[in-house]
GROMACS .gro file of C-alpha atoms in nm:
model
  288
    1MET     CA    1   0.444   2.486  -2.859
    2THR     CA    2   0.102   2.426  -3.012
    3VAL     CA    3  -0.041   2.089  -2.934
    4ALA     CA    4  -0.200   1.901  -3.229
    5LEU     CA    5  -0.397   1.677  -3.006
    6ARG     CA    6  -0.723   1.867  -2.932
    7THR     CA    7  -0.972   1.625  -2.782
    8ILE     CA    8  -0.984   1.372  -2.500
    9ALA     CA    9  -1.018   1.093  -2.761
   10ASP     CA   10  -0.701   1.218  -2.941
   11LEU     CA   11  -0.504   1.203  -2.613
   12LEU     CA   12  -0.642   0.858  -2.531
   13ALA     CA   13  -0.539   0.727  -2.877
   14GLU     CA   14  -0.198   0.878  -2.843
   15ALA     CA   15  -0.140   0.720  -2.502
   16ARG     CA   16  -0.252   0.377  -2.617
   17LYS     CA   17  -0.031   0.391  -2.926
   18ARG     CA   18   0.277   0.496  -2.724
   19PHE     CA   19   0.215   0.253  -2.438
   20ASP     CA   20   0.171  -0.032  -2.681
   21ALA     CA   21   0.493   0.051  -2.855
   22ALA     CA   22   0.666   0.081  -2.514
   23GLY     CA   23   0.558  -0.268  -2.417
   24VAL     CA   24   0.318  -0.157  -2.134
   25ALA     CA   25   0.126  -0.466  -2.017
   26ASP     CA   26  -0.218  -0.311  -2.048
   27PRO     CA   27  -0.186  -0.008  -2.275
   28VAL     CA   28  -0.566   0.051  -2.303
   29PHE     CA   29  -0.631   0.050  -1.928
   30ASP     CA   30  -0.320   0.255  -1.843
   31ALA     CA   31  -0.415   0.512  -2.107
   32ARG     CA   32  -0.759   0.553  -1.962
   33LEU     CA   33  -0.639   0.561  -1.602
   34LEU     CA   34  -0.360   0.815  -1.674
   35VAL     CA   35  -0.563   1.053  -1.894
   36SER     CA   36  -0.860   1.040  -1.668
   37GLY     CA   37  -0.641   1.107  -1.362
   38ILE     CA   38  -0.464   1.409  -1.521
   39LEU     CA   39  -0.790   1.550  -1.642
   40GLY     CA   40  -0.978   1.488  -1.308
   41LEU     CA   41  -1.248   1.283  -1.475
   42SER     CA   42  -1.384   0.938  -1.409
   43LEU     CA   43  -1.298   0.646  -1.634
   44THR     CA   44  -1.658   0.662  -1.765
   45ASP     CA   45  -1.637   1.034  -1.828
   46ILE     CA   46  -1.337   1.023  -2.052
   47LEU     CA   47  -1.521   0.777  -2.283
   48LEU     CA   48  -1.848   0.981  -2.281
   49LYS     CA   49  -1.664   1.306  -2.333
   50GLY     CA   50  -1.418   1.191  -2.590
   51SER     CA   51  -1.506   1.464  -2.833
   52ASP     CA   52  -1.449   1.741  -2.577
   53SER     CA   53  -1.161   1.968  -2.654
   54VAL     CA   54  -0.861   2.008  -2.421
   55ALA     CA   55  -0.671   2.328  -2.362
   56ASP     CA   56  -0.309   2.330  -2.486
   57ASP     CA   57  -0.154   2.347  -2.138
   58VAL     CA   58  -0.367   2.061  -2.015
   59ALA     CA   59  -0.279   1.854  -2.324
   60GLN     CA   60   0.087   1.929  -2.259
   61ALA     CA   61   0.053   1.796  -1.911
   62VAL     CA   62  -0.109   1.481  -2.041
   63LEU     CA   63   0.172   1.432  -2.290
   64GLY     CA   64   0.431   1.481  -2.016
   65ALA     CA   65   0.262   1.219  -1.817
   66ILE     CA   66   0.247   0.975  -2.111
   67ALA     CA   67   0.622   1.023  -2.155
   68ARG     CA   68   0.688   0.926  -1.792
   69ARG     CA   69   0.478   0.614  -1.829
   70GLU     CA   70   0.680   0.515  -2.143
   71THR     CA   71   0.992   0.499  -1.925
   72GLY     CA   72   0.817   0.253  -1.690
   73GLU     CA   73   0.704   0.488  -1.414
   74PRO     CA   74   0.375   0.348  -1.273
   75VAL     CA   75   0.056   0.539  -1.344
   76HIS     CA   76  -0.022   0.602  -0.976
   77ARG     CA   77   0.317   0.736  -0.905
   78ILE     CA   78   0.274   0.982  -1.192
   79LEU     CA   79  -0.068   1.088  -1.050
   80GLY     CA   80   0.078   1.096  -0.695
   81LYS     CA   81  -0.211   0.908  -0.529
   82ARG     CA   82  -0.397   0.582  -0.533
   83GLU     CA   83  -0.723   0.450  -0.389
   84PHE     CA   84  -0.717   0.190  -0.121
   85TYR     CA   85  -1.012   0.058   0.078
   86GLY     CA   86  -1.239   0.333  -0.053
   87LEU     CA   87  -1.001   0.610   0.055
   88GLU     CA   88  -0.746   0.814  -0.139
   89PHE     CA   89  -0.375   0.805  -0.037
   90PHE     CA   90  -0.099   1.033  -0.145
   91LEU     CA   91   0.221   0.860  -0.252
   92SER     CA   92   0.584   0.970  -0.213
   93SER     CA   93   0.927   0.838  -0.295
   94GLY     CA   94   0.953   0.669   0.040
   95THR     CA   95   0.629   0.469   0.019
   96LEU     CA   96   0.501   0.170  -0.162
   97GLU     CA   97   0.173   0.201  -0.356
   98PRO     CA   98  -0.100   0.043  -0.148
   99ARG     CA   99  -0.217  -0.243  -0.360
  100PRO     CA  100  -0.550  -0.436  -0.366
  101ASP     CA  101  -0.412  -0.755  -0.228
  102THR     CA  102  -0.330  -0.566   0.092
  103GLU     CA  103  -0.697  -0.490   0.146
  104THR     CA  104  -0.714  -0.855   0.249
  105LEU     CA  105  -0.513  -0.759   0.557
  106VAL     CA  106  -0.758  -0.478   0.649
  107ASP     CA  107  -1.057  -0.713   0.590
  108THR     CA  108  -0.898  -0.972   0.815
  109VAL     CA  109  -0.797  -0.750   1.103
  110LEU     CA  110  -1.108  -0.528   1.106
  111PRO     CA  111  -1.335  -0.775   1.298
  112TYR     CA  112  -1.068  -0.809   1.574
  113LEU     CA  113  -1.038  -0.436   1.606
  114ARG     CA  114  -1.411  -0.397   1.626
  115SER     CA  115  -1.436  -0.667   1.892
  116ALA     CA  116  -1.172  -0.495   2.103
  117VAL     CA  117  -1.356  -0.167   2.085
  118ALA     CA  118  -1.682  -0.336   2.166
  119ALA     CA  119  -1.532  -0.506   2.473
  120LYS     CA  120  -1.332  -0.205   2.614
  121GLY     CA  121  -1.480   0.106   2.445
  122SER     CA  122  -1.157   0.177   2.261
  123ALA     CA  123  -0.864   0.000   2.102
  124GLN     CA  124  -0.497   0.067   2.022
  125LEU     CA  125  -0.339  -0.037   1.690
  126LEU     CA  126   0.026  -0.032   1.587
  127ASP     CA  127   0.114  -0.043   1.218
  128MET     CA  128   0.474  -0.132   1.163
  129GLY     CA  129   0.640  -0.005   0.843
  130THR     CA  130   0.332   0.211   0.776
  131GLY     CA  131   0.445   0.370   0.449
  132THR     CA  132   0.147   0.563   0.325
  133GLY     CA  133  -0.040   0.470   0.643
  134ALA     CA  134  -0.301   0.290   0.423
  135ILE     CA  135  -0.346  -0.012   0.646
  136CYS     CA  136  -0.372   0.175   0.977
  137LEU     CA  137  -0.576   0.463   0.846
  138SER     CA  138  -0.823   0.244   0.670
  139LEU     CA  139  -0.873   0.043   0.987
  140ILE     CA  140  -0.926   0.341   1.219
  141HIS     CA  141  -1.149   0.507   0.952
  142GLU     CA  142  -1.370   0.198   0.958
  143CYS     CA  143  -1.362   0.171   1.335
  144PRO     CA  144  -1.417   0.514   1.508
  145GLY     CA  145  -1.336   0.381   1.856
  146ALA     CA  146  -0.979   0.286   1.751
  147GLU     CA  147  -0.658   0.492   1.762
  148GLY     CA  148  -0.345   0.408   1.563
  149ILE     CA  149   0.025   0.459   1.554
  150GLY     CA  150   0.213   0.426   1.232
  151SER     CA  151   0.587   0.347   1.264
  152ASP     CA  152   0.847   0.363   0.992
  153ILE     CA  153   1.217   0.418   0.951
  154SER     CA  154   1.150   0.668   0.677
  155GLU     CA  155   1.085   1.032   0.753
  156ASP     CA  156   0.938   1.074   0.413
  157ALA     CA  157   0.694   0.785   0.461
  158LEU     CA  158   0.588   0.922   0.809
  159ALA     CA  159   0.523   1.272   0.661
  160THR     CA  160   0.319   1.105   0.387
  161ALA     CA  161   0.123   0.894   0.632
  162TRP     CA  162   0.048   1.208   0.840
  163ARG     CA  163  -0.065   1.389   0.523
  164ASN     CA  164  -0.304   1.103   0.449
  165ALA     CA  165  -0.436   1.100   0.801
  166VAL     CA  166  -0.526   1.464   0.764
  167ALA     CA  167  -0.675   1.420   0.419
  168ASN     CA  168  -0.889   1.133   0.544
  169ASP     CA  169  -1.016   1.306   0.854
  170VAL     CA  170  -0.852   1.066   1.112
  171SER     CA  171  -0.551   1.276   1.225
  172ASP     CA  172  -0.705   1.313   1.571
  173ARG     CA  173  -0.672   0.937   1.623
  174PHE     CA  174  -0.338   0.885   1.458
  175LYS     CA  175   0.027   0.944   1.547
  176THR     CA  176   0.355   0.860   1.377
  177VAL     CA  177   0.678   0.732   1.529
  178LYS     CA  178   1.015   0.686   1.366
  179SER     CA  179   1.130   0.353   1.479
  180HIS     CA  180   1.331   0.047   1.361
  181TRP     CA  181   1.072  -0.220   1.442
  182PHE     CA  182   1.015  -0.185   1.825
  183ASP     CA  183   1.318   0.027   1.915
  184LYS     CA  184   1.127   0.355   1.986
  185ILE     CA  185   0.779   0.208   2.046
  186GLU     CA  186   0.607   0.269   2.375
  187GLY     CA  187   0.274   0.145   2.517
  188SER     CA  188   0.059  -0.159   2.458
  189PHE     CA  189  -0.160  -0.249   2.164
  190ASP     CA  190  -0.469  -0.461   2.095
  191ILE     CA  191  -0.344  -0.522   1.748
  192ILE     CA  192  -0.010  -0.509   1.579
  193VAL     CA  193  -0.030  -0.513   1.204
  194SER     CA  194   0.229  -0.506   0.930
  195ASN     CA  195   0.289  -0.546   0.564
  196PRO     CA  196   0.668  -0.575   0.600
  197PRO     CA  197   0.940  -0.602   0.329
  198TYR     CA  198   0.931  -0.969   0.242
  199ILE     CA  199   1.113  -1.014  -0.090
  200ARG     CA  200   1.443  -1.206  -0.088
  201SER     CA  201   1.737  -0.972  -0.157
  202ALA     CA  202   1.855  -1.181  -0.454
  203VAL     CA  203   1.512  -1.161  -0.614
  204ILE     CA  204   1.495  -0.776  -0.613
  205GLU     CA  205   1.666  -0.744  -0.959
  206THR     CA  206   1.422  -0.987  -1.122
  207LEU     CA  207   1.113  -0.777  -1.031
  208ASP     CA  208   0.914  -0.594  -1.288
  209ARG     CA  209   1.075  -0.250  -1.380
  210ASP     CA  210   0.760  -0.070  -1.243
  211VAL     CA  211   0.854  -0.209  -0.898
  212ARG     CA  212   1.227  -0.238  -0.920
  213GLU     CA  213   1.298   0.118  -1.035
  214PHE     CA  214   1.019   0.305  -0.860
  215ASP     CA  215   0.939   0.141  -0.525
  216PRO     CA  216   1.167   0.213  -0.229
  217MET     CA  217   1.409  -0.077  -0.167
  218ALA     CA  218   1.377  -0.051   0.209
  219ALA     CA  219   1.005  -0.135   0.175
  220LEU     CA  220   1.079  -0.440  -0.049
  221ASP     CA  221   1.391  -0.614   0.071
  222GLY     CA  222   1.324  -0.865   0.352
  223GLY     CA  223   1.678  -0.991   0.374
  224PRO     CA  224   1.850  -1.303   0.232
  225ASP     CA  225   1.552  -1.526   0.287
  226GLY     CA  226   1.277  -1.254   0.291
  227LEU     CA  227   1.193  -1.340   0.652
  228GLU     CA  228   1.400  -1.099   0.862
  229PRO     CA  229   1.105  -0.857   0.932
  230TYR     CA  230   0.892  -1.144   1.059
  231ARG     CA  231   1.166  -1.253   1.296
  232ALA     CA  232   1.191  -0.888   1.422
  233ILE     CA  233   0.809  -0.862   1.480
  234ALA     CA  234   0.784  -1.207   1.646
  235ARG     CA  235   1.081  -1.140   1.869
  236GLY     CA  236   0.956  -0.803   2.003
  237ALA     CA  237   0.573  -0.828   1.994
  238GLY     CA  238   0.524  -1.002   2.327
  239GLY     CA  239   0.624  -0.692   2.526
  240PHE     CA  240   0.370  -0.469   2.348
  241LEU     CA  241   0.052  -0.673   2.315
  242THR     CA  242  -0.249  -0.646   2.554
  243GLU     CA  243  -0.394  -0.968   2.683
  244ASN     CA  244  -0.566  -1.145   2.403
  245GLY     CA  245  -0.402  -0.904   2.149
  246ILE     CA  246  -0.334  -1.027   1.801
  247ILE     CA  247  -0.070  -0.982   1.525
  248GLY     CA  248  -0.179  -0.958   1.163
  249VAL     CA  249   0.081  -0.969   0.887
  250GLU     CA  250   0.081  -0.984   0.513
  251ILE     CA  251   0.308  -1.254   0.355
  252GLY     CA  252   0.446  -1.348   0.021
  253PHE     CA  253   0.253  -1.625  -0.165
  254ASP     CA  254   0.511  -1.900  -0.070
  255GLN     CA  255   0.592  -1.791   0.288
  256ARG     CA  256   0.310  -1.929   0.497
  257GLN     CA  257   0.491  -2.228   0.644
  258ASP     CA  258   0.807  -2.033   0.729
  259VAL     CA  259   0.632  -1.738   0.879
  260GLU     CA  260   0.401  -1.964   1.089
  261THR     CA  261   0.710  -2.149   1.223
  262ILE     CA  262   0.880  -1.817   1.316
  263PHE     CA  263   0.587  -1.696   1.513
  264LYS     CA  264   0.504  -2.023   1.671
  265SER     CA  265   0.864  -2.054   1.795
  266ALA     CA  266   0.819  -1.711   1.959
  267GLY     CA  267   0.500  -1.820   2.137
  268PHE     CA  268   0.247  -1.703   1.879
  269PRO     CA  269   0.055  -1.986   1.715
  270CYS     CA  270  -0.136  -1.902   1.401
  271ILE     CA  271  -0.511  -1.861   1.459
  272ALA     CA  272  -0.611  -1.767   1.104
  273GLY     CA  273  -0.482  -1.773   0.751
  274VAL     CA  274  -0.659  -1.583   0.464
  275LYS     CA  275  -0.600  -1.597   0.092
  276ASP     CA  276  -0.605  -1.286  -0.138
  277TYR     CA  277  -0.833  -1.226  -0.436
  278GLY     CA  278  -0.603  -1.439  -0.652
  279GLY     CA  279  -0.619  -1.737  -0.426
  280ASN     CA  280  -0.278  -1.697  -0.280
  281ASP     CA  281  -0.184  -1.715   0.091
  282ARG     CA  282  -0.171  -1.346   0.189
  283VAL     CA  283  -0.252  -1.286   0.556
  284LEU     CA  284  -0.174  -1.464   0.886
  285VAL     CA  285  -0.304  -1.385   1.226
  286PHE     CA  286  -0.123  -1.486   1.551
  287GLN     CA  287  -0.214  -1.472   1.912
  288LYS     CA  288  -0.012  -1.565   2.224
   0.00000   0.00000   0.00000
């Protein structure tokens, strides 16, 4: 089939029009992000090169991607990758998209990791529910003396995390373990880090379609009160932390008090709380 849309500007206009009609929250930005991603151009380039012609097969690929976005599929899932902490991470059906707010967790934990390396020459990191591996891989990428283990219950997630470790040149310092929390974990760690499922089960159906229909439920559902993963981590962490080791977790915007109580009851008082870019409580750090 011959494609009538011949230039980058034509495809951008078509995407904006269709996204607007479909009720996409930000049709202009999503159009630029999707078209640039499919064409392999920067956001700036697609504007500067708007009059450039596009081959029919490439235009067809863009139109196919536009159709997927119209159904609610997130742009980064269509593209199959997303940037996080300056690195690029492949996505899969078993992983959440690494989102900007989670960079707060990396920012918060990184100084502790560097201090451990400075004191001992190396450091061991455990990322529980690793997903794409974004948290762990970003941390060990920034801290060459650190080694990391990414654990998850999803084989798909573990395969994706390993693929990302290879792509970002840190596979020599990264391992994966299939484990339900601490069940299959061995060794001791200077830092245990996690962005666990923390959404209450009853809230799942109220989430935006982009999340509800395309993110893996196992990575979202934190149980009836959204706190079950924190209980599991707090209950088991003591047997796996080195002396002076710390735990860093991401939390929901309204969970700080409950999560602090869970960890304090397990012998881990909170030593730091950090807000995200939007001013919401996002990261807590605990130490025995």
